[in-house]
Amino acid sequence: MAAGLPLERLREIQEVRQSWALVEQAARPEFRLGSAYFIPADQAIEFLDHPAFVIADYTPTTGSDAANRWQNQDLFFILLRDSTGNPLGLISLDAPRDGWRPDRGTSQIFEIFANQAAAAIENWNLFHHTREYAQQLRRLHEVSQEILSEPEPRPRLQLLVEGLRTAGWERVTLTLRDADF
């Protein structure tokens, strides 16, 4: 997902498999700004080719306050994590409209928004997994009804094996114990 990016740049980002290891490498303690990370342009060189970080064409302001002004290759991002700390993704921001580098107040606002985004993503994932689980239970119930209605043992066992396949297993083996096993 993106906003404010040229469509071509968005497609480039979507086509490349993101390296989470590089993202975590960029999330160094010295770049921490609250829960977010700000990497000044002069220290961001090693991360500029990473597609997860949005770098827009931006003309920085010069003058006496230039050190606090956003520079073309500054990076500002926050990691999105679920409630157990597992990574969900990241949000990368670039080219602030006011032209200033982020401060603690900006970071706090970003953190609130990122926490809400992470919660929404986690809730969607939970809903999706719960729905899949419910469908799997429904299929198993249907199979169990078929099994109960089959009077012959061999077809009954075959229904059981096929039912487990429809519940999400590629290979199912049923071995019955006899006098030699």
CSV table of C-alpha atoms in Angstrom, one decimal:
chain,number,residue,atom,x,y,z
A,1,MET,CA,0.0,0.0,0.0
A,2,ALA,CA,1.2,3.5,-0.7
A,3,ALA,CA,0.1,7.1,-1.1
A,4,GLY,CA,1.9,9.9,-2.9
A,5,LEU,CA,4.2,7.6,-4.9
A,6,PRO,CA,4.3,7.4,-8.6
A,7,LEU,CA,2.6,4.3,-9.8
A,8,GLU,CA,5.8,3.0,-11.4
A,9,ARG,CA,7.7,3.3,-8.1
A,10,LEU,CA,4.9,1.5,-6.3
A,11,ARG,CA,5.1,-1.4,-8.8
A,12,GLU,CA,8.8,-1.6,-8.3
A,13,ILE,CA,8.3,-1.9,-4.5
A,14,GLN,CA,5.6,-4.6,-5.0
A,15,GLU,CA,7.7,-6.7,-7.4
A,16,VAL,CA,10.7,-7.0,-5.0
A,17,ARG,CA,10.8,-9.4,-2.1
A,18,GLN,CA,11.5,-7.3,1.0
A,19,SER,CA,14.4,-8.2,3.2
A,20,TRP,CA,13.2,-8.0,6.8
A,21,ALA,CA,16.8,-8.6,8.0
A,22,LEU,CA,17.9,-5.3,6.3
A,23,VAL,CA,14.9,-3.5,7.9
A,24,GLU,CA,15.9,-4.8,11.3
A,25,GLN,CA,19.5,-3.8,10.6
A,26,ALA,CA,18.4,-0.3,9.9
A,27,ALA,CA,16.4,-0.2,13.2
A,28,ARG,CA,19.5,0.6,15.3
A,29,PRO,CA,19.3,2.1,18.8
A,30,GLU,CA,21.2,5.2,17.7
A,31,PHE,CA,18.5,6.0,15.2
A,32,ARG,CA,15.6,5.4,17.6
A,33,LEU,CA,13.1,8.3,18.0
A,34,GLY,CA,10.6,6.9,20.5
A,35,SER,CA,9.3,3.7,18.8
A,36,ALA,CA,10.1,5.1,15.3
A,37,TYR,CA,13.5,5.4,13.6
A,38,PHE,CA,15.0,8.4,11.9
A,39,ILE,CA,18.2,7.9,9.9
A,40,PRO,CA,19.7,11.2,8.6
A,41,ALA,CA,20.6,11.3,4.9
A,42,ASP,CA,24.4,11.2,5.6
A,43,GLN,CA,24.0,7.9,7.5
A,44,ALA,CA,21.3,6.3,5.3
A,45,ILE,CA,23.4,5.5,2.3
A,46,GLU,CA,23.5,1.7,2.9
A,47,PHE,CA,19.7,1.5,3.1
A,48,LEU,CA,18.8,3.6,0.1
A,49,ASP,CA,18.4,0.7,-2.4
A,50,HIS,CA,16.0,-1.2,-0.1
A,51,PRO,CA,12.5,-1.0,-1.6
A,52,ALA,CA,10.8,-0.9,1.8
A,53,PHE,CA,12.2,2.6,2.4
A,54,VAL,CA,10.4,5.3,0.4
A,55,ILE,CA,12.8,7.9,-1.1
A,56,ALA,CA,11.1,10.6,-3.0
A,57,ASP,CA,12.6,13.4,-5.0
A,58,TYR,CA,12.7,16.3,-2.6
A,59,THR,CA,14.5,19.6,-2.7
A,60,PRO,CA,15.8,20.3,0.8
A,61,THR,CA,15.9,23.8,2.2
A,62,THR,CA,19.3,25.5,2.8
A,63,GLY,CA,20.1,28.1,5.3
A,64,SER,CA,20.9,28.5,9.0
A,65,ASP,CA,18.3,25.9,10.1
A,66,ALA,CA,19.3,23.3,7.4
A,67,ALA,CA,20.4,20.8,10.0
A,68,ASN,CA,16.7,20.5,11.2
A,69,ARG,CA,15.3,20.5,7.7
A,70,TRP,CA,14.3,17.3,5.9
A,71,GLN,CA,17.1,16.1,3.5
A,72,ASN,CA,16.4,14.2,0.3
A,73,GLN,CA,17.7,10.8,1.6
A,74,ASP,CA,16.5,11.0,5.2
A,75,LEU,CA,14.7,7.9,6.4
A,76,PHE,CA,11.8,7.9,8.9
A,77,PHE,CA,10.0,4.6,9.6
A,78,ILE,CA,8.3,2.5,12.3
A,79,LEU,CA,8.1,-1.2,12.6
A,80,LEU,CA,4.7,-2.7,12.9
A,81,ARG,CA,4.5,-5.6,15.3
A,82,ASP,CA,1.6,-7.7,16.6
A,83,SER,CA,0.7,-8.0,20.2
A,84,THR,CA,3.3,-10.7,20.8
A,85,GLY,CA,6.1,-8.7,19.2
A,86,ASN,CA,6.2,-10.6,15.8
A,87,PRO,CA,6.8,-8.4,12.8
A,88,LEU,CA,3.9,-7.4,10.6
A,89,GLY,CA,5.6,-4.9,8.4
A,90,LEU,CA,6.7,-1.3,8.5
A,91,ILE,CA,5.5,2.2,7.6
A,92,SER,CA,8.0,4.5,5.9
A,93,LEU,CA,7.4,8.2,5.6
A,94,ASP,CA,9.2,10.7,3.3
A,95,ALA,CA,9.1,14.3,2.3
A,96,PRO,CA,7.1,16.0,5.1
A,97,ARG,CA,5.0,18.9,3.9
A,98,ASP,CA,6.4,21.3,6.5
A,99,GLY,CA,9.9,20.5,5.5
A,100,TRP,CA,11.2,19.6,9.0
A,101,ARG,CA,12.9,16.5,10.2
A,102,PRO,CA,10.8,14.6,12.7
A,103,ASP,CA,11.0,15.4,16.4
A,104,ARG,CA,9.7,13.4,19.5
A,105,GLY,CA,6.2,14.9,19.1
A,106,THR,CA,6.0,13.9,15.5
A,107,SER,CA,7.3,10.4,16.4
A,108,GLN,CA,4.6,10.1,19.1
A,109,ILE,CA,1.8,10.9,16.7
A,110,PHE,CA,3.3,8.4,14.2
A,111,GLU,CA,3.5,5.7,17.0
A,112,ILE,CA,-0.2,6.1,17.8
A,113,PHE,CA,-1.1,5.7,14.2
A,114,ALA,CA,1.2,2.8,13.7
A,115,ASN,CA,-0.2,1.0,16.8
A,116,GLN,CA,-3.7,1.4,15.4
A,117,ALA,CA,-2.5,0.1,12.0
A,118,ALA,CA,-0.8,-2.9,13.6
A,119,ALA,CA,-3.9,-3.7,15.7
A,120,ALA,CA,-6.1,-3.5,12.5
A,121,ILE,CA,-3.8,-5.8,10.6
A,122,GLU,CA,-3.6,-8.3,13.5
A,123,ASN,CA,-7.4,-8.3,13.9
A,124,TRP,CA,-7.8,-8.9,10.2
A,125,ASN,CA,-5.3,-11.8,10.4
A,126,LEU,CA,-7.1,-13.3,13.4
A,127,PHE,CA,-10.5,-12.9,11.6
A,128,HIS,CA,-9.1,-14.6,8.5
A,129,HIS,CA,-7.5,-17.5,10.5
A,130,THR,CA,-10.7,-17.9,12.5
A,131,ARG,CA,-12.8,-18.1,9.3
A,132,GLU,CA,-10.4,-20.6,7.8
A,133,TYR,CA,-10.5,-22.7,11.0
A,134,ALA,CA,-14.4,-22.6,11.0
A,135,GLN,CA,-14.4,-23.8,7.4
A,136,GLN,CA,-12.0,-26.6,8.2
A,137,LEU,CA,-14.3,-27.6,11.2
A,138,ARG,CA,-17.3,-27.5,8.9
A,139,ARG,CA,-15.6,-29.8,6.3
A,140,LEU,CA,-14.5,-32.2,9.1
A,141,HIS,CA,-18.1,-32.3,10.4
A,142,GLU,CA,-19.5,-33.0,6.9
A,143,VAL,CA,-16.9,-35.8,6.5
A,144,SER,CA,-17.8,-37.3,9.9
A,145,GLN,CA,-21.4,-37.3,8.9
A,146,GLU,CA,-20.6,-39.2,5.7
A,147,ILE,CA,-18.4,-41.7,7.7
A,148,LEU,CA,-21.2,-42.4,10.1
A,149,SER,CA,-23.6,-43.0,7.3
A,150,GLU,CA,-21.3,-45.5,5.5
A,151,PRO,CA,-22.0,-49.1,6.8
A,152,GLU,CA,-18.9,-50.8,5.3
A,153,PRO,CA,-15.6,-50.5,7.1
A,154,ARG,CA,-13.3,-50.1,4.0
A,155,PRO,CA,-15.3,-47.3,2.4
A,156,ARG,CA,-15.7,-45.7,5.8
A,157,LEU,CA,-11.9,-45.6,6.3
A,158,GLN,CA,-11.5,-44.2,2.7
A,159,LEU,CA,-13.9,-41.4,3.5
A,160,LEU,CA,-11.9,-40.7,6.6
A,161,VAL,CA,-8.7,-40.4,4.7
A,162,GLU,CA,-10.3,-38.2,1.9
A,163,GLY,CA,-11.9,-36.1,4.6
A,164,LEU,CA,-8.5,-35.3,6.2
A,165,ARG,CA,-7.2,-34.3,2.7
A,166,THR,CA,-10.1,-31.9,2.2
A,167,ALA,CA,-9.2,-30.5,5.7
A,168,GLY,CA,-5.9,-29.3,4.4
A,169,TRP,CA,-3.5,-32.2,4.3
A,170,GLU,CA,-1.8,-33.2,1.1
A,171,ARG,CA,-0.9,-36.7,2.1
A,172,VAL,CA,-2.8,-38.9,4.5
A,173,THR,CA,-1.9,-42.4,5.4
A,174,LEU,CA,-4.0,-44.7,7.6
A,175,THR,CA,-2.3,-47.8,8.9
A,176,LEU,CA,-4.3,-50.4,10.8
A,177,ARG,CA,-2.8,-52.6,13.4
A,178,ASP,CA,-3.0,-56.3,12.9
A,179,ALA,CA,-1.4,-59.3,14.5
A,180,ASP,CA,2.0,-58.6,12.8
A,181,PHE,CA,2.0,-54.8,13.5
